[in-house]
PDB file of C-alpha atoms and ligand atoms in Angstrom:
ATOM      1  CA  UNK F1150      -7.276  17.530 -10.465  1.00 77.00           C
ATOM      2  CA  UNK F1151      -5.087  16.301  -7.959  1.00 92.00           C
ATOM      3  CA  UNK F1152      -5.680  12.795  -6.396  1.00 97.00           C
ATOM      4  CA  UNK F1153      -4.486  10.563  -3.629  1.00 98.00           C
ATOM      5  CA  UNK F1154      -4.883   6.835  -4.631  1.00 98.00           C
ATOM      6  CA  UNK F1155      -3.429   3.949  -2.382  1.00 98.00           C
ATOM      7  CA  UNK F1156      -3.351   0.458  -3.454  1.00 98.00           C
ATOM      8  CA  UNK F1157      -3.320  -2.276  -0.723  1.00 98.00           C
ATOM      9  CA  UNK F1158      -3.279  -6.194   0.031  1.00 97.00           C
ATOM     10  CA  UNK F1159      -1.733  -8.528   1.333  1.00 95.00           C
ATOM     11  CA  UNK F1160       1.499 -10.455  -0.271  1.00 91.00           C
ATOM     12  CA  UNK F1161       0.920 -11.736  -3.889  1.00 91.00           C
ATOM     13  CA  UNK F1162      -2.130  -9.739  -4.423  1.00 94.00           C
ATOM     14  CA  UNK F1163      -0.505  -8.663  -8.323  1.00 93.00           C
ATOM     15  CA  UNK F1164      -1.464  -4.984  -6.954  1.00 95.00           C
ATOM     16  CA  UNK F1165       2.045  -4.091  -7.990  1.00 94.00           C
ATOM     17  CA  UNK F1166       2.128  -5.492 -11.454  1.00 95.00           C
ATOM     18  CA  UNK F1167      -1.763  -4.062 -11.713  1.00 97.00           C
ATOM     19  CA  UNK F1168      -0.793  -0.738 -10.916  1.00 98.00           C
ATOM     20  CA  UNK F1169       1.858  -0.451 -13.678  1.00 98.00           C
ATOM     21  CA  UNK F1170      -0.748  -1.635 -16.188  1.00 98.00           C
ATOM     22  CA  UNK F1171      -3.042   0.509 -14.413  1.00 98.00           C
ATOM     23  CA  UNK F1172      -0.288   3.750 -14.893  1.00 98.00           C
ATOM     24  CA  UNK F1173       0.184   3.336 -18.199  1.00 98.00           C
ATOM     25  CA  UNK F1174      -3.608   3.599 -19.160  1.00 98.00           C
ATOM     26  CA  UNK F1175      -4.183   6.536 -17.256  1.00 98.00           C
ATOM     27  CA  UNK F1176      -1.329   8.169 -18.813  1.00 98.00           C
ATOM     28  CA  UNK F1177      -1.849   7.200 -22.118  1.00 98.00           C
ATOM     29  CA  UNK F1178      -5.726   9.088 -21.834  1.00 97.00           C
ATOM     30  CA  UNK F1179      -3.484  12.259 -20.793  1.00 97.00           C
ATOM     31  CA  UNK F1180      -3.710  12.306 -17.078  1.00 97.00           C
ATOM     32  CA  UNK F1181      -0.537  13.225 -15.031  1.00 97.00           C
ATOM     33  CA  UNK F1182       0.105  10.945 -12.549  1.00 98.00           C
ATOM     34  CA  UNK F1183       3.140  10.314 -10.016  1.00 98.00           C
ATOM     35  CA  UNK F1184       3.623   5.997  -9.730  1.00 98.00           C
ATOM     36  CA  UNK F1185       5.326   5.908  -6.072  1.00 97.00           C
ATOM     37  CA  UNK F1186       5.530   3.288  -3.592  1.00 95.00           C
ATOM     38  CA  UNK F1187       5.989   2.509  -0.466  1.00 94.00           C
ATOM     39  CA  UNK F1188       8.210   1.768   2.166  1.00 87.00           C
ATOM     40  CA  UNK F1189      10.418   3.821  -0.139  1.00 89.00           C
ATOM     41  CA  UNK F1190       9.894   6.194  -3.365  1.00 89.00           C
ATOM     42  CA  UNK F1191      12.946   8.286  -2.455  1.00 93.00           C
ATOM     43  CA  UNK F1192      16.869   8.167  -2.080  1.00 96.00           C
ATOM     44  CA  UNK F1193      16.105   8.390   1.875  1.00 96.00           C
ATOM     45  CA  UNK F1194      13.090   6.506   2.134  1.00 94.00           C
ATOM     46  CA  UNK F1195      14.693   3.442   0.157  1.00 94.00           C
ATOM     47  CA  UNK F1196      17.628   3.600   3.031  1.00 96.00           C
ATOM     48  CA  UNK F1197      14.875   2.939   5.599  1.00 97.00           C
ATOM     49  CA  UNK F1198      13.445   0.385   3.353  1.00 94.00           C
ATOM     50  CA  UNK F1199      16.526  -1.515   3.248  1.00 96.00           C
ATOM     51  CA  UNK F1200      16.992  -1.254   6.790  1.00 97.00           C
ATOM     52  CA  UNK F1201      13.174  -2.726   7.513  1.00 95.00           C
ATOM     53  CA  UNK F1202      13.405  -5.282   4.701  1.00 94.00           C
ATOM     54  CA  UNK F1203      16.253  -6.940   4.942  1.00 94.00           C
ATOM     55  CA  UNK F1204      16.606 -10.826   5.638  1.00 92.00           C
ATOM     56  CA  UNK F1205      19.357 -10.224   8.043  1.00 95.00           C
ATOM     57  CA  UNK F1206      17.132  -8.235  10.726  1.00 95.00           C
ATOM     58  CA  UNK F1207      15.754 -10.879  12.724  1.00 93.00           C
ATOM     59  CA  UNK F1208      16.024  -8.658  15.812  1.00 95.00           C
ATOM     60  CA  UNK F1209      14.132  -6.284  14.972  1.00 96.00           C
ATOM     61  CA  UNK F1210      11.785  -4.734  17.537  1.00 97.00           C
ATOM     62  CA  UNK F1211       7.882  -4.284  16.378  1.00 96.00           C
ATOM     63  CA  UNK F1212       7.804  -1.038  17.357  1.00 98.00           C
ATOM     64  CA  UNK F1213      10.732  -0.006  15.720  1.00 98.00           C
ATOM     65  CA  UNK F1214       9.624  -1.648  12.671  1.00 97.00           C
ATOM     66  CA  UNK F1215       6.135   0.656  12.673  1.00 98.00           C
ATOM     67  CA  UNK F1216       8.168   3.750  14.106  1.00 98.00           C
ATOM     68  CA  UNK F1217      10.957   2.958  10.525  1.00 98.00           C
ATOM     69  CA  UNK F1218       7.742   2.687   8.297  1.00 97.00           C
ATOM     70  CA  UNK F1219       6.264   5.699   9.323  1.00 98.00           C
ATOM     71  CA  UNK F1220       9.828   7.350   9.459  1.00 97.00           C
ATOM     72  CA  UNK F1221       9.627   6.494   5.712  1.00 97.00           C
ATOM     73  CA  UNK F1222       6.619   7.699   4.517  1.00 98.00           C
ATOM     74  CA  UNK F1223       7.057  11.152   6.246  1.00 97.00           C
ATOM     75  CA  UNK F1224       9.741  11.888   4.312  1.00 97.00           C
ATOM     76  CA  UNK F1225       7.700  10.720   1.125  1.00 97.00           C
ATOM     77  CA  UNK F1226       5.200  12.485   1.670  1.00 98.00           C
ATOM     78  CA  UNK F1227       7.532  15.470   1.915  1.00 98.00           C
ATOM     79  CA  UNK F1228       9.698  15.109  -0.659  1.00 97.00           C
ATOM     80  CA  UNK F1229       7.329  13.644  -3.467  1.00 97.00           C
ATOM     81  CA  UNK F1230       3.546  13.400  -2.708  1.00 98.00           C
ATOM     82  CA  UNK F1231       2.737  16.496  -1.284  1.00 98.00           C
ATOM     83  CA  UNK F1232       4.735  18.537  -3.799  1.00 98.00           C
ATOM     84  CA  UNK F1233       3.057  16.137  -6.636  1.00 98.00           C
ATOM     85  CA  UNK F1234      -0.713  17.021  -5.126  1.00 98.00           C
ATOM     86  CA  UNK F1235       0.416  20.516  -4.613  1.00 98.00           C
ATOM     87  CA  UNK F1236       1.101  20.621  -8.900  1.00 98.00           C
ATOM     88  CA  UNK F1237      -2.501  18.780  -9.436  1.00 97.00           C
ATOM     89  CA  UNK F1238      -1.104  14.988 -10.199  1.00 98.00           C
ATOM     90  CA  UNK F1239      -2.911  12.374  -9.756  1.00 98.00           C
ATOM     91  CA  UNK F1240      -0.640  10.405  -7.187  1.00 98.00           C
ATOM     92  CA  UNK F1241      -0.815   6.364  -7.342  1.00 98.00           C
ATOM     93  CA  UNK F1242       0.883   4.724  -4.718  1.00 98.00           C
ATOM     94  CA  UNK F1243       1.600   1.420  -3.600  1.00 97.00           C
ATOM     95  CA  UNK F1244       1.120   0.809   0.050  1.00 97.00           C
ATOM     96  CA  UNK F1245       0.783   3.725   2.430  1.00 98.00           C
ATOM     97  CA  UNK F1246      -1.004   3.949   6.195  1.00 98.00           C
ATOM     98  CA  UNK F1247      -2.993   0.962   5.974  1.00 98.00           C
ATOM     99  CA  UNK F1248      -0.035  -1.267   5.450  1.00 98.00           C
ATOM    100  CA  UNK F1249       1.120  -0.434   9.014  1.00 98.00           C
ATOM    101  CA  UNK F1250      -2.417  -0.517  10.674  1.00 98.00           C
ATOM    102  CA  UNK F1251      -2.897  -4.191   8.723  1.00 98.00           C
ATOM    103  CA  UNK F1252       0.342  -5.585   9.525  1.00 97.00           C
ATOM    104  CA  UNK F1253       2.102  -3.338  12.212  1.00 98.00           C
ATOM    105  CA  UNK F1254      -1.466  -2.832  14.136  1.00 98.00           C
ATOM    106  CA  UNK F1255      -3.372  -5.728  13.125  1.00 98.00           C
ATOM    107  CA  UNK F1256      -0.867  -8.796  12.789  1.00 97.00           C
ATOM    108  CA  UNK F1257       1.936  -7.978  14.550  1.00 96.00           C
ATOM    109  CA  UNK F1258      -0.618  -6.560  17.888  1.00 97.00           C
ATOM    110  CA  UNK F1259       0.706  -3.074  18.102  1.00 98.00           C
ATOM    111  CA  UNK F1260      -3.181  -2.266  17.924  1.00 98.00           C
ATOM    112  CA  UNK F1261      -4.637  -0.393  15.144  1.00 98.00           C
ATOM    113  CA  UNK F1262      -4.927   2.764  17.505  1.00 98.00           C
ATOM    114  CA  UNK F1263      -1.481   2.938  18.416  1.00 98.00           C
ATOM    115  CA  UNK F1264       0.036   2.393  14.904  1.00 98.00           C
ATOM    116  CA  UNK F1265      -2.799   4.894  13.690  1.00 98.00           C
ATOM    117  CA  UNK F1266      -1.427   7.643  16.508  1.00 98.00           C
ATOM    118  CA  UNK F1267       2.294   6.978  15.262  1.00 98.00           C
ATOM    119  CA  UNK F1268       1.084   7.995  11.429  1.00 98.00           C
ATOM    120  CA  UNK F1269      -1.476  10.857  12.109  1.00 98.00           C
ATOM    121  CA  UNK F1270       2.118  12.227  13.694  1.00 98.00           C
ATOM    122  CA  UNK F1271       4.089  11.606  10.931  1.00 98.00           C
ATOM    123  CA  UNK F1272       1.336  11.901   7.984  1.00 98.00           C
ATOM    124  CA  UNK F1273       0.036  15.522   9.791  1.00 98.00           C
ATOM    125  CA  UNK F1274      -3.485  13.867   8.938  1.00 98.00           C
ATOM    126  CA  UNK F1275      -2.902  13.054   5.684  1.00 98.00           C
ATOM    127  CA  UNK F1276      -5.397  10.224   4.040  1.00 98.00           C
ATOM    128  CA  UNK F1277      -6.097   9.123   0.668  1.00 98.00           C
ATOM    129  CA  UNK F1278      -8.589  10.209  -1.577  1.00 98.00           C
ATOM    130  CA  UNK F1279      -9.375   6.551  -2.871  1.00 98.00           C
ATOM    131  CA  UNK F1280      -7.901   3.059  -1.361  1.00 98.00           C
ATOM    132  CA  UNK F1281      -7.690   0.349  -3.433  1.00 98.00           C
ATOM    133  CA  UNK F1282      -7.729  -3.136  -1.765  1.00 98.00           C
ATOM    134  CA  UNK F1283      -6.519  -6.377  -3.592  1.00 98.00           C
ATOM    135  CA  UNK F1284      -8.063  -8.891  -1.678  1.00 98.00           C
ATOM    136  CA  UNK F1285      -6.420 -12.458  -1.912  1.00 97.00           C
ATOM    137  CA  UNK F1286      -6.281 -15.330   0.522  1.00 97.00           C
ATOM    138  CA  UNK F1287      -3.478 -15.299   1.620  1.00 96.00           C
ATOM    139  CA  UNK F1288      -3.035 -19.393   0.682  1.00 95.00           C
ATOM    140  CA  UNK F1289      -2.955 -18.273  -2.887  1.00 95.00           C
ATOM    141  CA  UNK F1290      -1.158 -14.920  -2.345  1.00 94.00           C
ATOM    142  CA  UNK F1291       1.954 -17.061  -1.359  1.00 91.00           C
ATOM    143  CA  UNK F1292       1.909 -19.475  -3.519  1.00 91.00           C
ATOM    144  CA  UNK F1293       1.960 -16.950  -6.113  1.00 89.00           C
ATOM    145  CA  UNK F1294       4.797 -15.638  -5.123  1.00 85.00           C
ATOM    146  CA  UNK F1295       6.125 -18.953  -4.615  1.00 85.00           C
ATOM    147  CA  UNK F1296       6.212 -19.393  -8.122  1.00 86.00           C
ATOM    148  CA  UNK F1297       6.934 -16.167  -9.716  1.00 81.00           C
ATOM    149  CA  UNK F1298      10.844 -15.500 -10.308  1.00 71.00           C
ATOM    150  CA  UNK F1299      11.032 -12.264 -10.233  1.00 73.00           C
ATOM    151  CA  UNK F1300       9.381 -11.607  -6.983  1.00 72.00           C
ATOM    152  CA  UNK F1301      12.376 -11.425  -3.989  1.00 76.00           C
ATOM    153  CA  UNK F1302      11.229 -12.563  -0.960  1.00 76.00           C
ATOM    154  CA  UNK F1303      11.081 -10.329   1.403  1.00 81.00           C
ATOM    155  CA  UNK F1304      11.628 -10.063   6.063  1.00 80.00           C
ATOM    156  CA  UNK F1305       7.674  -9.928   6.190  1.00 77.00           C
ATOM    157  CA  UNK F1306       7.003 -12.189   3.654  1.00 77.00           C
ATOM    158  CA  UNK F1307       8.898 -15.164   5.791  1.00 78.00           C
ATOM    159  CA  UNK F1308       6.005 -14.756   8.857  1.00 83.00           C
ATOM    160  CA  UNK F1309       3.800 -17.721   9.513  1.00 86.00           C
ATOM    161  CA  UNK F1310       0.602 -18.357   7.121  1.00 90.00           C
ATOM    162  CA  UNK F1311      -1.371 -16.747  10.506  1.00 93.00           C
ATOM    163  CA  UNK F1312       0.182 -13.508  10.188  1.00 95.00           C
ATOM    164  CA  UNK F1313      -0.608 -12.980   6.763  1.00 96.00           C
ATOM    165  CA  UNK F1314      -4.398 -14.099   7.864  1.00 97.00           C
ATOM    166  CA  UNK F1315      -4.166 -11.168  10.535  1.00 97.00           C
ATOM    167  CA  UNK F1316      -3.184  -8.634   7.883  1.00 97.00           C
ATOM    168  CA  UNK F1317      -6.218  -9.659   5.392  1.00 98.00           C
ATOM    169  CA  UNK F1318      -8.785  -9.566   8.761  1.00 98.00           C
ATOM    170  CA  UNK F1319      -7.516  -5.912   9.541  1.00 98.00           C
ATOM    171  CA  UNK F1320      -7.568  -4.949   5.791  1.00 98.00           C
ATOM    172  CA  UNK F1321     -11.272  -6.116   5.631  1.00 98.00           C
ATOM    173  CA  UNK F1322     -11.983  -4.358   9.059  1.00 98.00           C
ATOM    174  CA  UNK F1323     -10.371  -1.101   7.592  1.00 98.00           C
ATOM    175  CA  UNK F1324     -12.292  -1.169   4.867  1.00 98.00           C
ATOM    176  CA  UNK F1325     -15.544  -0.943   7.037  1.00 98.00           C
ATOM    177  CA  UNK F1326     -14.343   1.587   9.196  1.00 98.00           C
ATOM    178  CA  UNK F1327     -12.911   3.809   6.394  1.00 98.00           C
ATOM    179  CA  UNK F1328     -16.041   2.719   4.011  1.00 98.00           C
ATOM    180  CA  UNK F1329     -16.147   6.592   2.015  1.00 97.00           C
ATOM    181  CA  UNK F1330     -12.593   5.980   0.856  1.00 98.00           C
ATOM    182  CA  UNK F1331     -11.992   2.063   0.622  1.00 98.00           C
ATOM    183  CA  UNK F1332     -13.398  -0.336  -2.680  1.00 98.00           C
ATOM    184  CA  UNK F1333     -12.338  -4.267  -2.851  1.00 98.00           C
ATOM    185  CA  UNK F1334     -10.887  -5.636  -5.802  1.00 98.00           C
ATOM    186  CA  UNK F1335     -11.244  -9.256  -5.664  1.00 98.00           C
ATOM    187  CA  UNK F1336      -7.432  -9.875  -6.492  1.00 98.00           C
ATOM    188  CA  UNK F1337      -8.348 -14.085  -7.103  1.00 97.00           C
ATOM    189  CA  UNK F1338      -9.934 -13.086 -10.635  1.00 97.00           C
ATOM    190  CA  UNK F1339      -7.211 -13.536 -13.453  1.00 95.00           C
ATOM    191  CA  UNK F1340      -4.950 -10.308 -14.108  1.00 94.00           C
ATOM    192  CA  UNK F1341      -7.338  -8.403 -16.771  1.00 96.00           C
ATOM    193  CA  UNK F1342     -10.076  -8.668 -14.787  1.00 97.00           C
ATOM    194  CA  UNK F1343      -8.487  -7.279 -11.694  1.00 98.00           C
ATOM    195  CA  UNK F1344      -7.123  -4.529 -14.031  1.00 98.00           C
ATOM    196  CA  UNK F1345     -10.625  -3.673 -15.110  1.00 98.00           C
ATOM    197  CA  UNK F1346     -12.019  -3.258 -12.086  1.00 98.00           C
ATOM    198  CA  UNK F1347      -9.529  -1.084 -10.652  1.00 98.00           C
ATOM    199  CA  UNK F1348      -9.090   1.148 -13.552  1.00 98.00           C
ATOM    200  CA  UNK F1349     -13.491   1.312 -13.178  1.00 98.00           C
ATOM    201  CA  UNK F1350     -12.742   2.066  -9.738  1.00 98.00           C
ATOM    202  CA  UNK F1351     -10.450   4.583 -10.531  1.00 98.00           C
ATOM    203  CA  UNK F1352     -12.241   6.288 -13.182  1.00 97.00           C
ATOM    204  CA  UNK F1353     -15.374   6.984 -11.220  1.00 97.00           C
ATOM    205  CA  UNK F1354     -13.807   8.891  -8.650  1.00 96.00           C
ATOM    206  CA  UNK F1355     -12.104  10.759 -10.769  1.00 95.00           C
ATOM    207  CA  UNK F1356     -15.267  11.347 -12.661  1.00 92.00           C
ATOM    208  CA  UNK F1357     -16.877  12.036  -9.590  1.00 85.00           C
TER     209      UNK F1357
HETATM  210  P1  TYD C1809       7.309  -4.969  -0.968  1.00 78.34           P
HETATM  211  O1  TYD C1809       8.430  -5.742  -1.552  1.00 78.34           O
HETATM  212  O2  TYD C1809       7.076  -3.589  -1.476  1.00 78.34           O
HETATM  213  O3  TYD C1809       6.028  -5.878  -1.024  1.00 78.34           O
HETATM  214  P2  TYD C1809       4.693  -5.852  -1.829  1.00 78.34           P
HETATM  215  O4  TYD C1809       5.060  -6.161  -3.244  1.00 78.34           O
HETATM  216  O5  TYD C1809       3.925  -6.935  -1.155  1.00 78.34           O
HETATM  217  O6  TYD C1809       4.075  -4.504  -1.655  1.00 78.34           O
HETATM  218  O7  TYD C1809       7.523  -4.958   0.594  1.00 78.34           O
HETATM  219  C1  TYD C1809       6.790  -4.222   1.444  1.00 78.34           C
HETATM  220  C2  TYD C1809       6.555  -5.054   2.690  1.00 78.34           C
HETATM  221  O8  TYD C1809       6.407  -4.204   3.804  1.00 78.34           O
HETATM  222  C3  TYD C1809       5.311  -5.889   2.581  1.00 78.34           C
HETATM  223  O9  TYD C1809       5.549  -7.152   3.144  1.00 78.34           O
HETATM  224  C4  TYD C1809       4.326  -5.145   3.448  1.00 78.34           C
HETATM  225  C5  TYD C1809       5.184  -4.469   4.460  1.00 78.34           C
HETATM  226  N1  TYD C1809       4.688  -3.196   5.010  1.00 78.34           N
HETATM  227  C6  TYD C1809       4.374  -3.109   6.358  1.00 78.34           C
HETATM  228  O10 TYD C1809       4.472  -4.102   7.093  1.00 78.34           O
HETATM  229  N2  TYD C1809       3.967  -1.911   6.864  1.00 78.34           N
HETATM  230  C7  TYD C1809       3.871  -0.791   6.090  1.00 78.34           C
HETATM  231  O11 TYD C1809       3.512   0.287   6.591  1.00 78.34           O
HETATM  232  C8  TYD C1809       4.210  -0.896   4.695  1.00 78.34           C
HETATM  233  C9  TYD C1809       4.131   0.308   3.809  1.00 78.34           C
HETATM  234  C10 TYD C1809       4.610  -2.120   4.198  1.00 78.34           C
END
């Protein structure tokens, strides 16, 4: 049965390091699944991630930076998730449209409509089956990654502790406007637990 699955949050959520836990369990009880992310997942995306990412862009426009992440996941979607659905995997990916409503539309005041009309252009409509969404304050999101080592820093993670407030507000407000596809993980709960729930989350709607 193919799937869509997104997993969202904010910075230092452990969505990232969940979802390979998360992979390997689903795998290892036989289903096929495709672990992508996002900005990124191929050899063209991954230039435009670069491009968006990197330290050195201080210049860059907001618009261009929601026009360069939707760029990117067009040609994802192209090159690796549609094909993937089309063959009946179950597709698990980290970030996709929500990222740029939340923090495109919501913190960085493009407006949710105008970074949603950008992505139903480049997406052709497409939404996930399930969204996952690791819920953190942001306060302990940071400071998470503050302290983990193998975490790089990234151009968005360097905004002001209000910007990263504006991306959880929009997440929460996204998940009450899209309330047939979104579940919250509470992302504060120590690793396992987070991992429980969203593997539970998970397995229902594929049970469904
Ligand atoms: P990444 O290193 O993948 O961060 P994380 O581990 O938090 O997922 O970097 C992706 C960054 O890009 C992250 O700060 C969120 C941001 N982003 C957007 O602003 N808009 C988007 O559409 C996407 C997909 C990501």
């Amino acid at each position: 049965m193919s799937l869509f699955i997104t997993f969202e949050g904010g910075e230092g959520s452990g969505k990232s390091s969940v979802l390979k836990l998360l992979d390997e369990r689903l795998r290892q009880e036989g289903y096929q699944t495709v672990l992508t992310r996002e900005p990124g997942g191929t050899p063209i995306a991954e230039q435009i991630r670069n491009v968006i990412l990197d330290k050195a862009n201080t210049k860059m426009d907001a618009r261009t930076e929601a026009l360069l992440y939707a760029a990117s996941r067009r040609q994802h979607l192209v090159e690796k998730v549609w094909p993937a659905l089309k063959e009946g995997k179950l597709v698990l990916c980290d970030r996709y449209l929500d990222s740029s409503l939340a923090y495109q539309g919501g913190a960085r005041g493009l407006g949710i409509d105008n970074v949603l009309n950008v992505n139903m252009f480049a997406t052709e409509g497409t939404f996930p089956d399930l969204t996952l969404l690791f819920d953190i304050e942001p306060e302990m999101g940071l400071a998470r990654i503050a302290a983990s080592a193998s975490r790089e820093v990234n151009r968005l993670d360097l905004e002001k502790l209000d910007f990263h407030h504006g991306v959880r507000k929009t997440f929460l407000s996204l998940a009450k406007r899209y309330p047939d596809r979104f579940v919250i993980i509470d992302a504060s709960q120590p690793i396992e637990k987070v991992l429980e729930d969203a593997y539970q989350t998970v397995k229902k709607r594929l049970e469904k």
